[in-house]
Amino acid sequence: MTGDVRINRYLISDLCDELETYLTQHQVSEVYRAYLFSADAHAGQTRLSGEPYIYHPIAVAHILAQMHMDHKCLMAAILHDVIEDTGTGKAQLNQVFDQEIADLVDGVSKLTHLTFASKAEAQAENFQKMMLAMTQDIRVILIKLADRLHNMRTLGVMRPAKARRIARETIDIYIPIANRLGINNVRHELEELAMQAHWPWRHAILQKAVMKCSGNRPELVSNITEMITRRIQQEDLPGAVDGRKKRVYSTYRKMVVKRSRLIDLADVFAFRIIVDTVDACYRMLGAMHNLYRPMPGKFKDYIAIPKANGYQSLHTILFGPQGVPIELQIRTRDMHRVAEQGIAAHWHYKDEPGGSVTSDAAAEWLRNLLEVQKSSGDSMEFLEHVKIDLFPDEVYVFTPRGKIIVLPRGATIIDFAYAVHSDVGNQCVAARLDRQLAPLRTRLNNGQTLEILTKDDAKPNPAWLNFAITGKARATIRAYLKRLERQEAAELGRRLLGRELQEMGVSLDAISKAELQVMVSELGHADCDELLQQIGLGNRAARLVARLLVVPEKQDEETGLDSSQGSLVIKGSERMVVNFAKCCGPIPGDPIVSIFNPGRGMVVHHQSCPNLGDFRRQGKDWLDVQWADDVQGEFHTTIRIDVNNQRGMLATVAALIAEAGSNIEDVRSEERDGLSSSLRFTLVVKDRKHLATLFRWIRAIPNVLKVARLIG
Ligand code: MN
């Protein structure tokens, strides 16, 4: 306990030591002058813990000193409670110090008067005042955040009910603000402290679980660290790696918001690499993707597209040793500072005194708020806008008629469609996002207007499950697909059976219902549909059923195995029961054959797939197939591109592939001989024509040596 108290007890000498590392002698002495004034004003006052009151403002100033805030801000921090708690007036501060400091202290005092009990309607006015204070000088908010942080650190002396209320307020108001301004080191600490106070049991249990998981395999952590460090040295890129601690609060949020299981969250290894330059970030990413296989679709480039609060970094997930997922962040030292301190990180770059808002993204945000504030006289309306910005877990999107649909952050157009109505989701074919056609996988942003285009005969696509995130959308799609799978299997079964019968000179229509019914019960199926489904899924051979159906005298002779007459036509829309082999990635236009995989349906292969030999030896069931003229859908295929080793080659090629209208599902690169590398892309294309266009484009890129398709 005594240890805790000592941590909270900051002496002015400690503060000055810290200030001397970045402020001038004169500036430090000004801060000291503010201390003398404040100590005098607070003389005789004590905190709830019994210690002298002045410890609190010093501690608040210390938090801001760690962010390297300017000396005026620190002076105001030391004086932040004098108007409120000691009868000192604003005019007096203006006289003893200056207008700037008087305004800052006055701003903080006004905020202190506001009680933010909840997001409730009654608080709208207070929100508005707070926002206004921010737009005038954001240092007011930084001082308020530091004040709150120190109060949270010393929450232990409060009555539990009061501590809980303050924790709730911190969660509702201060954490979102810290997040929006990107001040993550403060935010993380507030989160842990608030969770401890508000949900002490949950925090204790989760903390134990998280500690247990991360402590489980220390040798694996050091092993990965060593591998990464060695690779960094090999690449001759100056950089430092460190493991990141799992935070209890963020683990808890993921469990609540994303419904993730603790086991999935805790057993992830998180590392961060800090390098010198932006260029080195991308080179380091390449080196790491080379060291461990990247998880497809998990790479995020927040350097090219920073988050709204200015955060920049590369994020990727790798398959580590024994398949453990490794979350990796790569960024420069400067980006790291912004990641930790957000808007405050920009302060010490500015020389001129009293420079207020600096970070571009935050400045932009504040400007927008001010505009909303001006244009809406109504506090509730203003609050709605502010909530949108302060509560980033939700996205607010409009229907064409102006109705607001609230979705979790990360929701896509598909989620919106299902939120409107199940039928709208099931029959969704396209969407206009702010009047522009947009792919269904597009993530939604606040304030967008979305119109869903439907077609009566449209049906859900299994691929939607890759990007639908709401429970409603996922459950409805799954239920529909299950039904669809049965229908499609029956339809395919009918086509297969019809084709076999035709070869025997009999038409399926010529077989009477009664005959069919006899066969159905003989084979132990409930009805005809079920029999056809079993044929479609490959659990029953169509040929055998056909033979059983055709009475022996009708059957002239054994019909040979090859079936030149009718090969089955693949339309591309039978995705539930027709799969496309990953090994050879057949695309429309390729010569194809198909093989039955009992229970799962057909798998279509390229005719030159090297695996076909194995299947032949295993005596698998073959089927001749051909593409329909109007084949639909998207198809995966893998290509290899040999390039000269040049910086940015991967990015250039990837950008061009995207421009050609193809999606990249996976990328790998390997160095061949120091001069050249091979890039291996798994792409989504429409057909051979699409691929040929893509090849032509890629060949035109300077330093591309060779482009080839990989089959098998
Ligand atoms: Mn205070």
XYZ file of C-alpha atoms and ligand atoms in Angstrom:
713
model
C 0.000 0.000 0.000
C 2.783 2.417 0.935
C 4.309 1.765 -2.475
C 1.145 2.978 -4.167
C 1.055 6.176 -2.184
C 4.662 6.971 -3.009
C 3.978 6.562 -6.736
C 1.236 9.182 -6.518
C 3.298 11.630 -4.522
C 5.124 13.844 -6.935
C 7.370 16.502 -5.588
C 7.998 19.744 -7.407
C 11.729 18.918 -7.573
C 10.975 15.694 -9.493
C 8.778 17.649 -11.873
C 11.462 20.281 -12.476
C 14.057 17.589 -13.145
C 11.784 16.187 -15.818
C 11.059 19.641 -17.299
C 14.739 20.500 -17.587
C 15.099 17.747 -20.160
C 13.097 19.721 -22.723
C 12.263 23.238 -21.511
C 14.492 26.300 -21.108
C 15.650 27.459 -17.688
C 13.327 30.435 -17.865
C 10.328 28.248 -18.737
C 11.075 25.884 -15.847
C 11.281 28.800 -13.426
C 7.888 30.041 -14.697
C 6.409 26.630 -13.893
C 8.014 26.873 -10.458
C 6.401 30.284 -9.959
C 3.011 28.736 -10.737
C 3.780 26.026 -8.182
C 4.514 28.600 -5.472
C 1.242 30.371 -6.220
C -0.775 27.160 -6.238
C 0.857 25.742 -3.081
C 0.050 28.970 -1.299
C -3.566 28.953 -2.531
C -4.115 25.299 -1.568
C -2.254 25.651 1.764
C -3.941 23.656 4.517
C -6.114 21.641 2.122
C -5.781 17.886 1.999
C -6.996 15.206 -0.341
C -9.287 12.377 0.756
C -6.185 10.237 1.307
C -4.908 12.766 3.840
C -1.949 13.990 1.785
C -1.409 17.682 1.006
C -3.654 18.848 -1.837
C -0.779 20.280 -3.884
C 0.425 16.731 -4.678
C -2.529 16.358 -7.011
C -1.863 19.319 -9.339
C 1.836 18.436 -9.394
C 0.969 14.890 -10.410
C -1.325 16.221 -13.156
C 1.468 18.461 -14.439
C 3.812 15.485 -14.353
C 1.528 13.467 -16.634
C 1.554 16.365 -19.102
C 5.324 16.752 -18.764
C 5.683 13.150 -19.905
C 3.852 14.203 -23.060
C 6.324 17.099 -23.394
C 3.617 19.728 -23.280
C 4.592 23.406 -23.349
C 5.301 25.362 -20.153
C 2.053 27.380 -20.254
C 0.071 24.185 -20.315
C 2.065 22.896 -17.331
C 1.542 26.115 -15.419
C -2.192 25.907 -16.042
C -2.127 22.261 -14.924
C -0.532 23.191 -11.610
C -3.117 25.950 -11.197
C -6.062 23.931 -12.529
C -7.982 23.730 -9.243
C -7.285 27.178 -7.785
C -10.378 28.910 -9.203
C -12.560 25.986 -8.242
C -11.196 25.159 -4.802
C -9.551 28.328 -3.440
C -11.438 31.541 -4.154
C -8.772 32.791 -6.576
C -10.403 34.685 -9.439
C -9.707 34.579 -13.146
C -8.752 38.248 -13.089
C -6.089 37.569 -10.482
C -4.543 34.835 -12.613
C -4.558 37.208 -15.548
C -2.672 39.724 -13.425
C -0.116 37.391 -11.825
C 0.407 35.305 -14.964
C -1.240 36.142 -18.287
C -4.443 35.927 -20.308
C -3.513 32.600 -21.872
C -3.018 30.869 -18.531
C -6.105 32.492 -17.028
C -8.179 31.219 -19.984
C -6.797 27.698 -19.676
C -7.486 27.459 -15.936
C -10.925 28.994 -16.404
C -11.666 26.497 -19.187
C -10.720 23.541 -16.984
C -12.774 24.936 -14.080
C -15.861 25.257 -16.285
C -15.506 21.632 -17.293
C -15.215 20.628 -13.645
C -18.673 22.056 -13.065
C -20.139 19.739 -15.629
C -21.164 16.365 -14.367
C -21.238 13.791 -17.065
C -23.417 11.123 -15.571
C -24.187 9.314 -18.823
C -24.891 9.702 -22.470
C -28.390 10.758 -21.455
C -30.372 13.568 -22.959
C -29.924 15.792 -19.945
C -26.202 15.884 -20.588
C -26.411 17.236 -24.094
C -25.763 20.806 -22.984
C -22.687 19.768 -21.045
C -21.293 17.876 -23.968
C -21.729 20.942 -26.054
C -19.807 23.094 -23.587
C -17.048 20.551 -23.429
C -16.727 20.435 -27.166
C -16.714 24.188 -27.373
C -13.926 24.343 -24.815
C -11.968 21.891 -26.904
C -12.335 23.838 -30.076
C -11.093 26.956 -28.328
C -7.955 25.408 -26.898
C -7.469 21.695 -26.884
C -4.975 21.967 -24.031
C -7.998 22.418 -21.752
C -9.027 18.883 -22.621
C -5.501 17.546 -22.237
C -5.313 19.030 -18.722
C -8.768 17.605 -17.961
C -7.671 14.162 -19.191
C -4.520 14.292 -17.051
C -6.638 15.426 -14.073
C -8.984 12.489 -14.644
C -6.095 10.076 -15.015
C -4.604 11.070 -11.672
C -8.024 10.898 -10.007
C -8.488 7.403 -11.437
C -5.069 6.363 -10.158
C -6.091 7.458 -6.674
C -9.645 6.118 -6.838
C -8.907 3.509 -4.177
C -9.684 5.912 -1.307
C -13.246 6.605 -2.532
C -16.376 4.861 -1.388
C -17.046 1.968 -3.799
C -20.317 3.486 -5.094
C -18.663 6.799 -5.884
C -15.647 5.065 -7.419
C -17.997 3.129 -9.662
C -19.802 6.276 -10.776
C -16.535 8.002 -11.628
C -15.367 4.901 -13.487
C -18.601 4.855 -15.519
C -18.165 8.515 -16.417
C -14.599 7.792 -17.468
C -15.790 5.003 -19.752
C -18.612 7.078 -21.250
C -16.855 10.380 -21.733
C -13.108 10.504 -21.185
C -12.001 7.261 -22.826
C -13.808 8.111 -26.094
C -12.226 11.565 -26.083
C -8.733 10.176 -25.436
C -9.355 7.699 -28.235
C -10.568 10.345 -30.635
C -7.503 12.477 -29.972
C -5.265 9.406 -30.306
C -3.774 9.765 -26.800
C -3.479 6.041 -26.423
C -1.125 5.758 -23.478
C -3.588 7.766 -21.373
C -6.531 5.906 -22.863
C -5.074 2.468 -22.085
C -4.373 3.395 -18.494
C -7.846 4.916 -18.058
C -9.370 1.765 -19.523
C -7.568 -0.572 -17.143
C -8.320 1.602 -14.111
C -11.958 2.136 -15.055
C -12.536 -1.535 -15.670
C -10.918 -2.412 -12.349
C -13.241 0.010 -10.551
C -16.400 -0.686 -12.511
C -16.188 -4.451 -13.026
C -13.687 -5.526 -10.350
C -14.579 -9.227 -10.604
C -14.511 -9.418 -14.371
C -11.211 -7.590 -14.361
C -9.669 -9.892 -11.790
C -10.780 -13.058 -13.562
C -9.753 -11.891 -17.013
C -6.426 -10.596 -15.803
C -5.655 -13.966 -14.279
C -6.645 -15.723 -17.503
C -4.656 -13.377 -19.723
C -1.570 -13.653 -17.510
C -1.865 -17.405 -17.513
C -2.092 -17.610 -21.286
C 0.732 -15.222 -22.003
C 2.913 -16.824 -19.358
C 2.164 -20.234 -20.785
C 4.809 -20.412 -23.437
C 7.659 -18.065 -22.595
C 10.063 -20.147 -24.676
C 7.880 -19.622 -27.745
C 7.880 -15.851 -27.221
C 11.660 -15.711 -26.876
C 12.012 -18.050 -29.828
C 9.915 -15.767 -32.051
C 11.710 -12.668 -30.773
C 15.023 -14.277 -31.620
C 13.911 -15.324 -35.104
C 12.626 -11.828 -35.849
C 15.744 -10.160 -34.446
C 18.007 -12.406 -36.500
C 16.002 -11.620 -39.611
C 16.224 -7.879 -38.915
C 20.000 -8.200 -38.691
C 20.177 -10.244 -41.888
C 18.182 -7.640 -43.753
C 20.513 -4.973 -42.411
C 17.539 -2.820 -41.467
C 17.981 -0.900 -38.231
C 14.996 -1.819 -36.100
C 13.987 -3.002 -32.659
C 11.414 -5.628 -31.797
C 9.466 -5.997 -28.598
C 6.606 -8.123 -27.393
C 3.410 -6.283 -26.598
C 1.459 -6.922 -23.433
C -2.130 -8.010 -23.747
C -4.462 -5.524 -22.146
C -7.319 -6.787 -20.038
C -9.753 -4.082 -21.148
C -9.196 -4.508 -24.870
C -9.486 -8.274 -24.475
C -12.775 -7.730 -22.664
C -14.053 -5.342 -25.373
C -13.235 -7.866 -28.089
C -15.111 -10.536 -26.179
C -18.164 -8.300 -25.860
C -18.159 -6.551 -29.242
C -16.829 -9.263 -31.526
C -18.114 -12.142 -29.417
C -14.634 -13.642 -29.536
C -13.649 -16.434 -27.191
C -10.988 -15.726 -24.605
C -8.956 -18.684 -25.781
C -8.727 -17.188 -29.303
C -7.726 -13.789 -27.996
C -5.275 -14.813 -25.343
C -3.324 -17.270 -27.439
C -2.176 -14.608 -29.869
C 1.371 -13.355 -29.763
C 1.776 -9.650 -30.321
C 4.978 -7.962 -31.444
C 5.977 -4.522 -32.580
C 8.940 -3.466 -34.688
C 10.116 0.150 -34.611
C 12.250 1.312 -37.545
C 13.763 4.574 -38.776
C 11.997 5.432 -41.995
C 8.707 4.863 -43.784
C 10.554 2.996 -46.495
C 12.052 0.652 -43.904
C 8.519 -0.153 -42.667
C 7.583 -1.678 -45.995
C 10.905 -3.455 -46.409
C 10.536 -4.859 -42.907
C 7.027 -6.016 -43.773
C 8.403 -7.864 -46.804
C 11.108 -9.475 -44.678
C 8.562 -10.581 -42.068
C 6.140 -11.968 -44.657
C 9.103 -13.912 -45.877
C 10.006 -15.172 -42.427
C 6.495 -16.343 -41.529
C 3.540 -16.887 -43.818
C 1.065 -13.992 -43.652
C -2.594 -14.682 -42.933
C -4.489 -13.647 -46.077
C -6.603 -10.521 -45.852
C -5.140 -9.376 -42.525
C -2.622 -6.855 -43.805
C -3.617 -3.259 -43.072
C -1.734 -0.224 -44.313
C -2.464 2.571 -41.857
C 0.607 4.396 -43.156
C -0.939 5.106 -46.541
C -4.372 5.571 -44.973
C -4.014 6.794 -41.381
C -6.812 6.300 -38.873
C -9.041 9.289 -38.178
C -7.071 10.150 -35.045
C -3.809 10.293 -36.986
C -2.553 6.814 -36.052
C -0.119 5.317 -38.560
C 1.347 1.818 -38.651
C 1.476 -1.363 -40.711
C -0.519 -4.261 -39.241
C -0.287 -7.863 -40.300
C -0.918 -11.303 -38.857
C 1.539 -14.127 -39.444
C 1.427 -17.866 -38.905
C 4.237 -18.360 -36.408
C 5.946 -21.560 -35.298
C 3.446 -24.340 -34.514
C 0.865 -22.250 -36.342
C 0.398 -19.713 -33.552
C -0.919 -16.391 -34.847
C 1.477 -13.473 -34.491
C 0.041 -9.955 -34.555
C 2.720 -7.649 -35.861
C 2.851 -3.850 -35.959
C 5.590 -2.060 -37.882
C 6.103 1.687 -37.666
C 8.651 4.465 -37.373
C 9.719 6.107 -34.136
C 7.677 9.216 -34.987
C 4.605 7.163 -35.773
C 5.108 5.341 -32.503
C 5.112 8.600 -30.592
C 1.869 9.614 -32.289
C 0.438 6.174 -31.533
C 1.167 6.671 -27.845
C 0.436 10.365 -27.419
C -1.803 11.285 -30.351
C -2.423 14.964 -30.674
C -0.031 15.693 -27.815
C 2.842 14.223 -29.826
C 2.707 17.163 -32.202
C 3.273 19.707 -29.501
C 6.994 19.854 -29.100
C 7.534 20.162 -32.840
C 5.990 23.594 -32.676
C 8.177 26.463 -31.617
C 5.845 29.407 -31.469
C 4.308 29.882 -28.050
C 0.662 29.167 -27.498
C 0.198 27.230 -30.713
C -3.104 25.543 -30.145
C -4.417 22.720 -32.316
C -1.827 20.979 -34.437
C -2.541 17.426 -35.520
C -4.237 17.682 -38.911
C -6.783 14.955 -38.357
C -7.741 16.211 -34.912
C -7.849 19.803 -36.125
C -10.127 18.744 -38.935
C -12.369 16.933 -36.486
C -12.590 19.958 -34.220
C -13.363 22.229 -37.166
C -16.211 19.953 -38.197
C -17.612 19.939 -34.694
C -17.599 23.687 -34.583
C -19.492 23.802 -37.844
C -22.103 21.317 -36.675
C -22.439 23.319 -33.530
C -23.059 26.510 -35.476
C -25.548 24.970 -37.868
C -27.620 23.147 -35.261
C -29.125 25.256 -32.554
C -30.565 22.124 -31.000
C -28.400 20.443 -28.349
C -29.829 16.990 -28.944
C -29.002 17.150 -32.616
C -25.526 18.314 -31.776
C -25.124 15.472 -29.327
C -26.102 12.972 -32.024
C -23.291 14.230 -34.236
C -20.802 14.233 -31.413
C -21.783 10.761 -30.318
C -21.035 9.528 -33.790
C -17.505 10.788 -33.430
C -17.010 9.872 -29.811
C -18.384 6.372 -29.859
C -16.398 4.757 -32.584
C -17.788 1.261 -32.056
C -20.930 2.171 -33.937
C -21.602 3.259 -37.488
C -24.654 5.308 -38.416
C -25.883 4.886 -41.986
C -28.946 6.308 -43.706
C -31.537 4.589 -45.872
C -32.568 6.528 -49.008
C -35.566 7.755 -47.014
C -33.352 9.140 -44.284
C -33.942 6.479 -41.636
C -30.852 5.844 -39.494
C -29.573 2.284 -39.224
C -27.064 1.674 -36.425
C -24.491 -1.036 -37.111
C -21.351 -2.162 -35.329
C -18.104 -0.680 -36.602
C -16.724 -2.739 -39.475
C -20.188 -3.607 -40.796
C -20.485 -3.916 -44.559
C -23.213 -3.297 -47.126
C -24.469 -6.847 -46.629
C -25.002 -6.236 -42.911
C -26.984 -3.127 -43.770
C -29.167 -5.044 -46.251
C -30.038 -7.676 -43.641
C -30.607 -4.998 -41.003
C -33.249 -3.461 -43.279
C -35.032 -6.786 -43.874
C -34.112 -10.462 -44.318
C -35.630 -10.484 -47.801
C -33.683 -7.399 -48.806
C -30.529 -9.197 -47.698
C -31.363 -12.459 -49.430
C -32.210 -10.765 -52.726
C -29.474 -8.179 -52.644
C -27.484 -7.884 -55.881
C -25.832 -4.486 -55.758
C -25.785 -1.259 -53.793
C -25.449 2.447 -54.309
C -23.347 4.040 -51.609
C -23.769 7.805 -51.733
C -25.200 7.280 -55.234
C -22.143 5.362 -56.474
C -22.269 1.631 -57.158
C -20.144 -0.132 -54.548
C -19.118 -3.768 -53.958
C -21.169 -5.555 -51.289
C -18.070 -6.149 -49.190
C -17.545 -2.379 -48.741
C -17.253 -1.324 -45.119
C -19.597 1.440 -44.088
C -18.672 4.820 -42.688
C -20.695 7.233 -40.640
C -23.204 9.365 -42.451
C -23.257 7.441 -45.724
C -26.534 6.919 -47.538
C -27.085 3.465 -48.849
C -29.583 2.089 -51.329
C -29.817 -1.665 -51.803
C -30.747 -2.995 -55.242
C -32.589 -6.310 -55.180
C -33.715 -8.874 -57.726
C -36.501 -11.388 -57.125
C -34.492 -14.399 -58.245
C -31.248 -13.387 -56.518
C -29.871 -15.536 -53.726
C -27.231 -15.191 -50.992
C -23.658 -16.014 -51.884
C -21.588 -18.155 -49.465
C -18.724 -15.664 -49.895
C -20.834 -13.087 -48.043
C -20.021 -14.902 -44.811
C -16.471 -13.654 -45.237
C -17.520 -10.079 -44.654
C -20.931 -10.070 -42.969
C -20.282 -9.355 -39.286
C -23.674 -8.863 -37.648
C -25.353 -11.842 -36.015
C -28.563 -11.293 -37.927
C -26.933 -11.267 -41.355
C -24.782 -14.311 -40.636
C -27.597 -16.420 -39.218
C -29.956 -15.587 -42.086
C -27.334 -16.271 -44.752
C -26.409 -19.609 -43.142
C -30.022 -20.747 -42.932
C -30.609 -19.806 -46.550
C -27.465 -21.524 -47.762
C -28.372 -24.735 -45.987
C -31.681 -24.708 -47.837
C -29.972 -23.725 -51.059
C -27.418 -26.490 -50.739
C -30.202 -29.040 -50.581
C -31.970 -27.504 -53.571
C -28.802 -27.222 -55.613
C -27.730 -30.731 -54.739
C -31.121 -32.055 -55.856
C -30.936 -30.049 -59.083
C -27.422 -31.279 -59.820
C -28.510 -34.820 -58.938
C -31.361 -34.535 -61.415
C -28.991 -33.392 -64.161
C -26.524 -36.176 -63.386
C -29.177 -38.855 -63.314
C -30.801 -37.513 -66.505
C -27.474 -37.591 -68.286
C -26.767 -41.191 -67.276
C -30.238 -42.286 -68.298
C -29.884 -40.531 -71.632
C -26.770 -42.538 -72.344
C -28.826 -45.641 -71.786
C -31.387 -44.305 -74.220
C -34.002 -43.454 -71.630
C -35.394 -40.077 -70.702
C -35.867 -39.231 -67.036
C -39.339 -37.913 -67.874
C -40.288 -41.320 -69.250
C -39.827 -42.928 -65.861
C -43.058 -42.955 -63.931
C -43.467 -41.484 -60.479
C -44.328 -44.942 -59.160
C -41.179 -46.491 -60.559
C -39.127 -43.731 -59.049
C -40.913 -44.067 -55.709
C -40.112 -47.782 -55.566
C -36.455 -46.985 -56.140
C -36.526 -44.273 -53.470
C -37.842 -46.605 -50.784
C -35.642 -49.486 -51.909
C -32.588 -47.326 -51.403
C -33.945 -46.182 -48.026
C -34.600 -42.513 -48.790
C -37.528 -40.474 -47.512
C -38.465 -39.000 -50.867
C -37.333 -38.413 -54.396
C -35.679 -35.099 -53.524
C -33.521 -36.752 -50.937
C -32.354 -39.358 -53.447
C -31.475 -36.627 -55.947
C -29.658 -34.667 -53.239
C -27.564 -37.705 -52.386
C -26.646 -38.095 -56.051
C -25.814 -34.389 -56.292
C -23.597 -34.559 -53.218
C -21.760 -37.566 -54.613
C -22.954 -39.974 -51.923
C -24.673 -42.114 -54.551
C -23.361 -42.808 -58.029
C -25.799 -41.579 -60.677
C -24.808 -44.418 -62.962
C -25.801 -47.129 -60.475
C -29.145 -45.524 -59.766
C -29.730 -45.174 -63.505
C -28.978 -48.873 -64.035
C -31.339 -49.872 -61.251
C -34.043 -47.717 -62.757
C -33.772 -48.984 -66.283
C -35.332 -52.421 -66.488
C -32.728 -54.877 -67.823
C -34.437 -55.623 -71.156
C -34.405 -51.926 -72.057
C -30.693 -51.836 -71.555
C -29.050 -53.132 -74.718
C -25.492 -53.238 -73.666
C -22.972 -51.936 -71.208
C -22.388 -48.333 -72.114
C -18.694 -47.500 -72.029
C -17.144 -45.278 -69.461
C -16.519 -42.297 -71.643
C -19.490 -40.169 -72.266
C -18.865 -38.149 -75.363
C -22.478 -37.189 -75.830
C -23.173 -34.841 -73.039
C -20.720 -33.390 -70.632
C -22.251 -31.658 -67.681
C -22.403 -27.901 -67.978
C -20.974 -25.789 -65.143
C -22.739 -22.483 -64.759
C -20.660 -21.125 -61.909
C -23.723 -20.447 -59.793
C -23.876 -23.891 -58.124
C -21.378 -22.856 -55.473
C -22.803 -25.006 -52.715
C -22.235 -28.342 -54.440
C -19.672 -27.499 -57.122
C -16.256 -26.534 -55.762
C -13.249 -25.316 -57.679
C -9.965 -27.014 -56.848
C -7.460 -24.862 -54.963
C -4.505 -26.791 -56.411
C -4.993 -25.742 -60.009
C -7.511 -22.894 -59.757
C -9.556 -23.487 -62.919
C -11.169 -20.396 -64.445
C -13.810 -20.130 -67.174
C -12.221 -20.909 -70.518
C -9.893 -23.604 -69.115
C -10.337 -27.232 -70.154
C -11.793 -28.932 -67.070
C -12.824 -32.240 -65.550
C -14.500 -32.928 -62.268
C -14.194 -35.449 -59.508
C -16.719 -36.409 -56.870
C -15.945 -35.831 -53.271
C -18.634 -37.806 -51.432
C -20.701 -35.627 -49.127
C -19.310 -32.379 -50.462
C -20.259 -32.556 -54.120
C -18.076 -32.060 -57.146
C -14.610 -30.590 -57.350
C -13.663 -29.079 -60.704
C -10.002 -29.342 -61.773
C -7.960 -27.995 -64.656
C -7.328 -30.782 -67.161
C -3.588 -30.370 -66.720
C -3.720 -30.442 -62.932
C -0.872 -32.715 -61.789
C -3.039 -34.094 -58.980
C -5.372 -35.742 -61.464
C -2.943 -38.654 -61.873
C -3.292 -39.463 -58.196
C -7.083 -39.349 -58.368
C -7.009 -41.673 -61.367
C -4.881 -44.153 -59.443
C -7.266 -43.928 -56.496
C -10.054 -44.824 -58.904
C -12.123 -41.744 -58.133
C -15.284 -41.035 -60.026
C -14.676 -38.784 -63.036
C -17.090 -36.616 -64.837
C -16.646 -34.666 -68.040
C -17.687 -31.091 -67.562
C -17.621 -27.930 -69.608
C -18.226 -24.252 -68.895
C -21.573 -22.691 -69.694
C -21.442 -19.857 -72.199
C -22.639 -17.375 -69.637
C -20.727 -18.654 -66.654
C -21.043 -16.451 -63.553
C -19.027 -15.693 -60.482
C -15.472 -15.080 -59.362
C -12.694 -17.645 -59.631
C -9.400 -18.078 -57.796
C -6.179 -18.650 -59.614
C -2.499 -18.328 -58.779
C 0.142 -16.533 -60.814
C 3.864 -16.040 -60.458
C 5.608 -12.808 -61.380
C 9.403 -12.650 -61.567
C 10.706 -9.147 -60.973
C 14.008 -7.326 -60.581
C 14.582 -6.453 -56.945
C 13.430 -2.868 -56.796
C 11.907 -1.033 -53.937
C 8.141 -0.826 -54.145
C 7.720 -3.537 -56.800
C 5.175 -5.443 -54.724
C 3.123 -2.307 -54.143
C 3.228 -1.348 -57.850
C 2.092 -4.764 -59.001
C -0.573 -5.015 -56.313
C -1.975 -1.592 -57.210
C -2.183 -2.551 -60.883
C -3.938 -5.824 -60.129
C -6.516 -3.928 -58.105
C -6.913 -1.429 -60.931
C -7.558 -4.274 -63.366
C -10.589 -5.203 -61.257
C -9.134 -8.267 -59.604
C -8.946 -8.961 -55.863
C -5.788 -10.274 -54.249
C -6.476 -13.162 -51.862
C -2.907 -13.975 -50.941
C 0.614 -12.752 -51.685
C 3.960 -14.355 -51.106
C 7.327 -13.200 -52.240
C 10.640 -15.009 -52.271
C 14.053 -13.826 -53.294
C 15.598 -15.881 -56.064
C 19.180 -14.784 -56.491
C 19.629 -11.420 -54.812
C 18.834 -9.615 -58.046
C 15.359 -10.887 -58.674
C 12.374 -12.129 -56.699
C 9.268 -14.144 -57.367
C 5.931 -12.747 -56.336
C 3.148 -15.268 -56.045
C -0.377 -13.891 -56.102
C -3.638 -15.726 -55.581
C -6.186 -13.661 -57.461
C -9.888 -13.535 -58.093
C -10.683 -13.218 -61.802
C -13.749 -13.537 -64.004
C -12.310 -15.720 -66.774
C -9.339 -16.349 -69.072
C -9.948 -13.141 -70.945
C -9.781 -11.161 -67.732
C -6.561 -12.949 -66.793
C -5.040 -12.320 -70.224
C -5.707 -8.594 -69.886
C -4.111 -8.647 -66.473
C -1.017 -10.414 -67.852
C -0.682 -7.816 -70.595
C -0.828 -5.006 -68.040
C 1.669 -6.637 -65.703
C 4.153 -7.332 -68.509
C 4.116 -3.623 -69.299
C 5.471 -2.731 -65.820
C 9.178 -1.915 -65.900
C 11.354 -4.497 -64.109
C 8.845 -7.307 -64.554
C 10.782 -10.220 -66.042
C 8.191 -12.919 -66.450
C 4.547 -13.644 -65.691
C 3.178 -17.159 -65.563
C 0.153 -18.958 -64.279
C 0.680 -21.705 -61.719
C -1.353 -24.855 -62.126
C -0.907 -27.370 -59.357
Mn -8.100 18.231 -10.191
